[in-house]
Short mmCIF file of C-alpha atoms and ligand atoms in Angstrom, two decimals:
data_model
loop_
_atom_site.label_atom_id
_atom_site.label_comp_id
_atom_site.label_asym_id
_atom_site.label_seq_id
_atom_site.Cartn_x
_atom_site.Cartn_y
_atom_site.Cartn_z
CA MET A 1 66.24 104.47 112.09
CA LEU A 2 65.82 106.64 115.17
CA LEU A 3 65.16 109.76 113.21
CA LYS A 4 62.48 107.97 111.14
CA LYS A 5 60.83 106.63 114.26
CA GLU A 6 60.91 110.13 115.89
CA PHE A 7 59.77 112.18 112.95
CA GLY A 8 57.87 109.72 110.74
CA GLU A 9 59.49 108.04 107.65
CA GLU A 10 58.12 110.62 105.16
CA ASN A 11 59.88 113.51 107.16
CA VAL A 12 63.32 111.93 106.71
CA GLN A 13 65.10 112.05 103.26
CA ASP A 14 67.14 108.86 103.30
CA PHE A 15 69.92 108.78 100.71
CA SER A 16 71.98 106.45 102.59
CA LEU A 17 71.11 103.12 100.97
CA GLY A 18 72.08 101.44 97.78
CA ASN A 19 68.79 99.67 97.25
CA PRO A 20 67.22 99.88 93.74
CA VAL A 21 64.12 102.06 93.81
CA LEU A 22 62.75 101.36 90.40
CA ASP A 23 60.30 98.55 89.62
CA PRO A 24 61.68 95.53 87.82
CA PRO A 25 60.96 95.70 83.98
CA ASN A 26 57.85 94.06 82.48
CA GLU A 27 59.85 91.27 81.02
CA PHE A 28 60.59 90.09 84.54
CA PHE A 29 56.97 90.12 85.47
CA GLU A 30 56.03 88.37 82.23
CA SER A 31 58.74 85.66 83.12
CA LEU A 32 57.25 85.37 86.66
CA THR A 33 53.68 84.83 85.26
CA LYS A 34 55.05 82.32 82.66
CA ILE A 35 56.84 80.21 85.18
CA SER A 36 54.15 80.22 87.74
CA SER A 37 51.48 79.20 85.05
CA GLY A 38 53.40 76.97 82.88
CA ILE A 39 54.26 73.39 83.10
CA ARG A 40 56.45 72.31 86.10
CA PRO A 41 59.36 70.22 85.13
CA LYS A 42 60.15 67.58 87.88
CA GLY A 43 62.97 68.56 90.16
CA ILE A 44 62.96 72.26 89.18
CA HIS A 45 63.13 73.28 92.85
CA GLY A 46 65.72 70.73 93.81
CA TYR A 47 69.49 71.00 94.01
CA MET A 48 71.35 71.38 90.66
CA GLN A 49 75.00 71.59 89.42
CA ASN A 50 76.87 74.17 91.65
CA ALA A 51 77.38 76.36 88.60
CA GLY A 52 73.60 76.63 88.05
CA PHE A 53 71.11 75.77 85.31
CA VAL A 54 72.85 75.11 82.01
CA SER A 55 69.95 76.90 80.22
CA THR A 56 70.43 79.95 82.30
CA ARG A 57 74.35 79.91 81.84
CA ASN A 58 73.78 79.51 78.14
CA GLU A 59 71.79 82.68 77.99
CA ILE A 60 74.22 84.67 80.01
CA ALA A 61 77.04 83.35 77.85
CA GLN A 62 75.31 84.25 74.62
CA LYS A 63 74.72 87.75 75.89
CA LEU A 64 78.40 88.16 76.88
CA THR A 65 79.43 86.71 73.57
CA ASN A 66 77.37 89.41 71.68
CA GLU A 67 78.64 92.18 73.65
CA SER A 68 82.34 91.26 74.22
CA LYS A 69 85.14 90.17 71.87
CA SER A 70 85.29 86.73 73.43
CA SER A 71 83.28 83.64 72.71
CA VAL A 72 81.89 82.88 76.09
CA ASN A 73 80.19 79.50 76.64
CA SER A 74 78.19 78.17 79.41
CA ASP A 75 81.08 76.45 81.11
CA ASP A 76 82.74 79.78 81.54
CA ILE A 77 79.90 80.94 83.76
CA LEU A 78 79.12 80.10 87.18
CA ILE A 79 75.77 81.56 88.63
CA THR A 80 76.14 82.94 92.07
CA THR A 81 74.29 84.40 95.00
CA GLY A 82 74.59 87.99 93.82
CA ALA A 83 77.89 89.82 92.89
CA ALA A 84 78.80 89.59 96.49
CA GLY A 85 78.53 85.84 96.29
CA ALA A 86 80.65 85.98 93.11
CA ILE A 87 83.39 87.99 94.75
CA ASN A 88 83.55 85.75 97.65
CA VAL A 89 83.67 82.62 95.52
CA ILE A 90 86.50 84.13 93.54
CA LEU A 91 88.48 85.21 96.39
CA HIS A 92 88.13 81.85 98.15
CA SER A 93 89.34 80.12 94.99
CA ILE A 94 92.33 82.14 94.29
CA LEU A 95 93.72 83.44 97.62
CA ASP A 96 96.38 81.84 99.82
CA GLN A 97 96.88 83.16 103.45
CA ASN A 98 98.17 86.69 103.48
CA ASP A 99 97.96 87.19 99.71
CA GLU A 100 97.39 90.66 99.05
CA VAL A 101 94.37 92.17 97.22
CA ILE A 102 94.47 95.69 95.76
CA ILE A 103 91.36 97.76 96.27
CA PHE A 104 90.83 101.22 94.64
CA LYS A 105 89.71 104.04 96.89
CA PRO A 106 87.08 105.14 97.20
CA TYR A 107 85.67 101.66 97.48
CA PHE A 108 82.62 99.48 98.24
CA PRO A 109 83.25 98.91 101.84
CA GLU A 110 82.41 95.26 101.90
CA TYR A 111 85.40 94.46 99.89
CA LYS A 112 87.80 94.37 102.90
CA PHE A 113 85.40 91.99 104.72
CA TYR A 114 85.39 89.76 101.76
CA VAL A 115 89.09 89.69 101.53
CA ASP A 116 89.32 89.09 105.23
CA ASN A 117 86.79 86.07 104.90
CA HIS A 118 89.47 84.22 102.79
CA GLY A 119 92.64 84.99 104.62
CA GLY A 120 93.86 87.83 102.33
CA LYS A 121 95.19 91.29 103.03
CA SER A 122 93.63 94.38 101.54
CA VAL A 123 96.00 97.06 100.16
CA TYR A 124 94.60 100.45 99.13
CA CYS A 125 95.31 102.45 95.92
CA GLU A 126 94.74 106.23 96.08
CA PHE A 127 92.69 108.09 93.58
CA ASN A 128 92.92 111.07 91.29
CA GLU A 129 90.65 114.21 91.44
CA ASP A 130 88.40 112.58 88.81
CA PHE A 131 88.17 109.34 90.83
CA THR A 132 90.29 107.36 88.53
CA PRO A 133 92.93 105.13 90.30
CA SER A 134 96.33 106.85 90.81
CA ILE A 135 98.69 104.99 88.55
CA GLU A 136 101.60 106.12 90.74
CA SER A 137 99.97 104.77 93.87
CA LEU A 138 99.14 101.62 92.08
CA ASN A 139 102.72 101.12 90.99
CA SER A 140 104.03 101.65 94.43
CA ILE A 141 101.78 99.04 96.05
CA ILE A 142 101.69 96.28 93.55
CA SER A 143 104.25 93.59 94.59
CA ASP A 144 105.14 89.98 94.70
CA LYS A 145 102.37 89.35 97.19
CA THR A 146 99.69 90.83 94.95
CA LYS A 147 97.18 88.09 94.06
CA ALA A 148 94.19 90.25 92.87
CA ILE A 149 92.91 93.65 92.02
CA ILE A 150 89.45 94.48 92.22
CA LEU A 151 88.00 97.26 90.12
CA ASN A 152 84.46 98.51 90.11
CA SER A 153 83.00 100.44 87.28
CA PRO A 154 80.44 102.11 87.13
CA ASN A 155 81.58 102.82 90.73
CA ASN A 156 80.00 102.74 94.03
CA PRO A 157 80.45 105.23 95.77
CA THR A 158 81.50 107.82 93.08
CA GLY A 159 79.36 106.98 90.08
CA ALA A 160 82.34 107.33 87.88
CA THR A 161 82.91 105.03 84.92
CA TYR A 162 86.45 104.21 84.03
CA SER A 163 87.41 104.77 80.36
CA LYS A 164 89.05 101.97 78.20
CA GLU A 165 92.47 103.72 78.71
CA VAL A 166 92.07 103.74 82.42
CA ILE A 167 91.17 99.96 82.37
CA GLU A 168 94.05 99.27 79.94
CA ASN A 169 96.62 101.06 82.05
CA ILE A 170 95.53 98.91 85.12
CA CYS A 171 96.03 95.79 82.97
CA LYS A 172 99.42 97.03 81.73
CA ILE A 173 100.67 97.49 85.32
CA ALA A 174 99.19 94.07 86.45
CA SER A 175 100.98 92.34 83.31
CA SER A 176 104.41 94.07 84.14
CA ALA A 177 104.15 92.96 87.68
CA GLU A 178 103.29 89.42 86.74
CA GLU A 179 106.54 89.37 84.54
CA LYS A 180 108.63 91.05 87.13
CA TYR A 181 107.53 88.70 90.06
CA ARG A 182 106.83 85.80 87.93
CA SER A 183 103.46 85.71 89.65
CA LYS A 184 99.83 85.44 88.66
CA ILE A 185 97.57 88.40 89.25
CA PHE A 186 93.85 88.35 88.75
CA ILE A 187 91.77 91.47 87.90
CA ILE A 188 88.30 91.05 89.30
CA SER A 189 85.87 93.31 87.52
CA ASP A 190 82.91 93.83 89.83
CA GLU A 191 80.30 95.33 87.65
CA PRO A 192 76.70 95.07 88.94
CA TYR A 193 76.14 98.63 87.61
CA ARG A 194 77.47 97.98 84.08
CA TYR A 195 74.13 98.74 82.25
CA LEU A 196 73.30 101.79 84.59
CA GLU A 197 75.42 104.07 82.41
CA TYR A 198 74.14 107.42 81.14
CA GLU A 199 76.65 108.67 78.78
CA ASN A 200 76.92 105.64 76.43
CA THR A 201 80.32 104.92 77.14
CA PHE A 202 80.93 101.40 76.30
CA GLN A 203 82.98 99.68 78.99
CA PRO A 204 85.27 96.87 77.74
CA PHE A 205 85.08 93.42 79.30
CA ILE A 206 88.03 92.71 81.44
CA PHE A 207 88.64 89.32 80.03
CA ASP A 208 88.95 90.89 76.39
CA LEU A 209 91.91 93.07 77.78
CA TYR A 210 93.62 90.75 80.34
CA GLU A 211 94.05 87.03 80.53
CA ARG A 212 93.34 86.62 84.02
CA GLY A 213 90.39 88.99 84.02
CA ILE A 214 87.25 87.74 85.80
CA VAL A 215 83.90 89.45 85.75
CA ALA A 216 81.79 89.44 88.96
CA SER A 217 78.30 90.74 88.20
CA SER A 218 74.60 90.51 89.03
CA PHE A 219 71.14 91.25 88.13
CA SER A 220 70.56 93.16 91.23
CA LYS A 221 70.64 96.52 89.77
CA ASP A 222 69.89 95.72 85.92
CA LEU A 223 66.55 94.21 86.93
CA SER A 224 65.92 95.75 90.30
CA ILE A 225 65.88 92.36 91.96
CA ALA A 226 68.68 92.69 94.55
CA GLY A 227 66.81 90.69 97.14
CA GLU A 228 66.57 87.72 94.70
CA ARG A 229 70.33 87.22 94.95
CA ILE A 230 71.34 86.28 91.33
CA GLY A 231 74.68 87.10 90.02
CA PHE A 232 77.47 85.37 88.11
CA ILE A 233 81.17 84.98 87.36
CA ALA A 234 82.42 84.92 83.77
CA ILE A 235 85.80 84.21 82.38
CA GLY A 236 86.82 84.70 78.86
CA ASP A 237 88.37 82.40 76.28
CA ARG A 238 91.97 83.61 76.74
CA LEU A 239 92.57 82.21 80.10
CA ASN A 240 95.05 79.39 80.50
CA GLU A 241 94.16 76.72 83.22
CA LYS A 242 90.58 77.72 82.67
CA GLN A 243 89.31 74.27 83.97
CA THR A 244 91.26 74.50 87.14
CA LEU A 245 89.69 77.73 88.10
CA ILE A 246 86.17 76.74 87.14
CA ASN A 247 86.52 73.68 89.23
CA ALA A 248 87.66 75.83 91.99
CA PHE A 249 84.78 78.25 91.63
CA ASN A 250 82.30 75.29 91.70
CA PHE A 251 83.96 73.80 94.75
CA SER A 252 83.92 77.17 96.52
CA ASN A 253 80.25 77.82 95.61
CA ARG A 254 79.39 74.50 97.33
CA THR A 255 81.68 74.63 100.38
CA LEU A 256 80.96 78.26 101.17
CA GLY A 257 77.39 77.09 101.70
CA TYR A 258 75.76 78.82 98.70
CA VAL A 259 75.66 75.35 96.99
CA ASN A 260 73.88 76.86 93.96
CA ALA A 261 72.23 80.30 93.45
CA PRO A 262 68.35 80.30 93.99
CA ALA A 263 66.69 78.12 91.34
CA LEU A 264 63.66 80.37 90.80
CA GLY A 265 65.69 83.50 90.35
CA GLN A 266 67.82 81.71 87.81
CA ARG A 267 64.80 80.74 85.85
CA LEU A 268 63.43 84.35 85.93
CA VAL A 269 66.65 86.05 84.75
CA GLU A 270 66.93 83.30 82.08
CA ASN A 271 63.72 84.64 80.51
CA SER A 272 64.60 88.42 80.98
CA ILE A 273 68.09 88.24 80.07
CA ASN A 274 68.32 91.52 77.97
CA ALA A 275 65.66 93.48 79.96
CA LEU A 276 66.77 96.61 81.84
CA VAL A 277 64.99 98.82 84.33
CA ASP A 278 64.02 102.30 82.85
CA ILE A 279 67.33 103.79 83.44
CA SER A 280 66.01 107.22 82.11
CA GLN A 281 64.43 107.57 85.47
CA TYR A 282 67.77 107.18 87.21
CA GLN A 283 69.22 109.64 84.85
CA SER A 284 66.57 112.32 85.53
CA LYS A 285 67.12 111.81 89.34
CA ARG A 286 70.85 112.18 88.72
CA ASP A 287 70.38 115.35 86.65
CA LYS A 288 67.91 116.91 89.27
CA MET A 289 70.16 116.17 92.12
CA TYR A 290 73.29 117.18 90.36
CA SER A 291 72.17 120.55 88.94
CA SER A 292 70.39 121.55 92.25
CA LEU A 293 73.50 120.82 94.37
CA ILE A 294 75.89 122.50 91.80
CA GLU A 295 73.61 125.58 91.87
CA PHE A 296 73.82 125.78 95.78
CA GLY A 297 77.56 125.61 95.60
CA TYR A 298 78.60 121.97 96.13
CA GLU A 299 81.49 120.67 94.11
CA ILE A 300 80.76 117.46 92.31
CA ILE A 301 82.26 115.51 89.49
CA LYS A 302 79.26 114.64 87.49
CA PRO A 303 78.85 110.86 87.77
CA THR A 304 78.14 108.96 84.51
CA GLY A 305 76.85 105.70 85.93
CA ALA A 306 75.38 103.68 88.82
CA PHE A 307 73.06 105.82 91.22
CA TYR A 308 75.49 107.64 93.42
CA LEU A 309 76.87 111.21 93.72
CA PHE A 310 80.15 111.70 95.69
CA PRO A 311 80.35 115.50 96.36
CA LYS A 312 83.15 117.24 98.15
CA SER A 313 82.24 117.91 101.90
CA PRO A 314 81.97 121.61 102.33
CA LEU A 315 83.48 120.94 105.71
CA GLU A 316 86.82 119.35 105.87
CA ASN A 317 85.47 116.59 108.22
CA ASP A 318 82.81 114.79 106.30
CA VAL A 319 81.32 113.13 109.39
CA GLU A 320 80.74 116.47 110.87
CA PHE A 321 79.07 117.74 107.78
CA THR A 322 76.85 114.65 107.61
CA GLU A 323 75.75 115.43 111.09
CA LEU A 324 74.59 118.98 109.87
CA LEU A 325 72.59 117.29 107.10
CA LYS A 326 71.08 115.04 109.68
CA LYS A 327 69.81 118.05 111.68
CA GLU A 328 67.88 118.81 108.46
CA ARG A 329 66.70 115.19 108.54
CA ILE A 330 68.76 114.20 105.51
CA LEU A 331 70.70 111.10 105.61
CA VAL A 332 73.86 110.60 103.57
CA VAL A 333 77.04 108.60 104.17
CA PRO A 334 80.43 110.22 105.04
CA GLY A 335 83.08 109.47 102.45
CA ALA A 336 85.56 108.23 105.15
CA GLY A 337 83.71 104.84 105.21
CA PHE A 338 84.64 104.43 101.47
CA GLY A 339 88.34 105.49 101.90
CA GLY A 340 87.22 108.89 100.54
CA ALA A 341 87.43 111.16 103.48
CA GLY A 342 86.40 114.80 102.66
CA TYR A 343 83.47 113.56 100.52
CA PHE A 344 80.00 112.25 101.15
CA ARG A 345 77.78 109.73 99.25
CA ILE A 346 74.37 110.31 98.02
CA SER A 347 72.41 107.39 96.69
CA TYR A 348 69.76 108.93 94.44
CA SER A 349 68.15 105.60 94.11
CA VAL A 350 65.06 107.33 95.83
CA GLU A 351 61.58 108.39 95.00
CA ASP A 352 61.50 111.82 93.22
CA LYS A 353 59.68 113.33 96.25
CA VAL A 354 62.60 112.51 98.50
CA ILE A 355 64.91 114.56 96.15
CA SER A 356 62.46 117.60 96.06
CA LYS A 357 61.83 117.55 99.80
CA SER A 358 65.55 117.49 100.62
CA LEU A 359 66.73 120.40 98.48
CA ASP A 360 66.05 123.18 100.95
CA GLY A 361 68.00 121.31 103.54
CA PHE A 362 71.00 120.84 101.28
CA LYS A 363 70.96 124.51 100.38
CA LYS A 364 70.55 125.67 104.04
CA VAL A 365 73.47 123.62 105.24
CA ILE A 366 75.89 124.81 102.69
CA ASP A 367 74.74 128.54 103.04
CA SER A 368 75.28 128.29 106.90
CA ILE A 369 78.88 127.01 106.21
CA LYS A 370 79.75 129.42 103.49
CA GLY A 371 78.07 132.22 105.21
C1 PLP B 401 80.07 97.80 94.07
C2 PLP B 401 79.21 96.70 94.47
N1 PLP B 401 79.57 95.46 94.47
C3 PLP B 401 78.77 94.45 94.72
C4 PLP B 401 77.64 94.63 95.33
C5 PLP B 401 76.78 93.43 95.67
O1 PLP B 401 75.81 93.24 94.69
P1 PLP B 401 74.81 92.04 94.78
O2 PLP B 401 73.58 92.59 95.57
O3 PLP B 401 74.33 91.69 93.48
O4 PLP B 401 75.37 90.98 95.71
C6 PLP B 401 77.11 96.00 95.46
C7 PLP B 401 75.84 96.25 96.06
O5 PLP B 401 75.40 97.35 96.36
C8 PLP B 401 78.00 97.05 95.07
O6 PLP B 401 77.62 98.29 95.21
#
C-alpha cells in the first residue's frame, strides 16, 4: 500500500492478491438484468431456510449429479457465504474441542484460523517436490485425534491439481485410520478453483471416493464474483447419518451469524449455474508468466490450475528475496506464510500490462543473485 502511495498504483506490479481479475461471464449479467427487470416475487429479499433457496440448491444439485457419480439432491446442498463460510460451517458442525484437523502444506493460510475458530487444532502434513502431500508425513500425523483433513485442489498457493491417484491415496489412509481408531474422519475438499483448470484433468468428487467426503466450494472464482459471497457445501449419497450432518450445517449457518447466504447472489448464480469466466485468459497469463520466468532461470513446477505460480526462491530466505523484488516495485508473497518456506507465491490474476511491466524486474533480481 505504501509503495503504491509513494510511486502511484500503475508503477507497482502487485501479484500479492488472490482477487479474480476477469469480468464475470455474460450469463451473469444477463441474469442480473433479468432479475432487476422481471417480476418481483413477494418476500424475495427476506429471510429464507438457512440452507438457501430450494430452486438454487436444485440447480447446484443437478450440476453435481451431472458431473459426479453420485445422485445429489437439493437437501444435500447448503448454500453458504462463500467457500470460507462453507468451511467454517463444516468445522463448527463436526469439531469437538481439541480435535485435530490435518492441513496439507503449502496451505491457504486462513485454514488455521478457521480451525481455531471452532476449538480445533491444526496439524500440518509435509509435501513432495511436485506439491502433492507426502504420504509418509500423512501416515505419521494421522491419529485417534484426527477429525478432518482439508484438501485443496486446484491449490492455492501452488496451482497444482491433485490426480485421482493422489486423492485416492489420501482416502485410503483416512479409511485405514478410521478402522484402526474406530473413529470418524471427514475429508473436506475445498475447491473454489475446480473449474479453473488448464490441462483438462478431471478431478473426481470427494464424496464419490470417500463416504465422509464433503465438498466446500463457491462461485467466487468460476464467475468472478468473490465479493458477492456465494458458496456451498455438498455431500454425496453414500454418507450414513446424512440428516444429522445436514441439520448441524443448518444450525451452524444460523448460529455463526451467516443465517443464510445473500438472497440476490443466490438468484444470480441460479440463472448462470453452468457459466464460467473466460479461463483461456488465465491460461495465457499463466503461460506468459511461466515461460518468461523459466527463461530468466527461475525454478517452477508448471501449475495446472487456479491462478497462482509457486516458484522456488532463488535465495534460501524467501522473505529476503521478496524484499529484493519489492525494491523493483514488484509485490509477491513469501512462501513461509503458506507453510512453504523457500518458495514465493505469484498470483497472476492481474491485468496483462502488470505482467509485462514486471518482467524486467524479475530478471534483474535473479541476475543479481546468480551473478
Ligand atoms: C483455497 C481457498 N479456499 C477458500 C477461499 C475462500 O473462497 P470464498 O471467497 O469463496 O470464500 C479461497 C479464496 O481465495 C481460497 O483460495
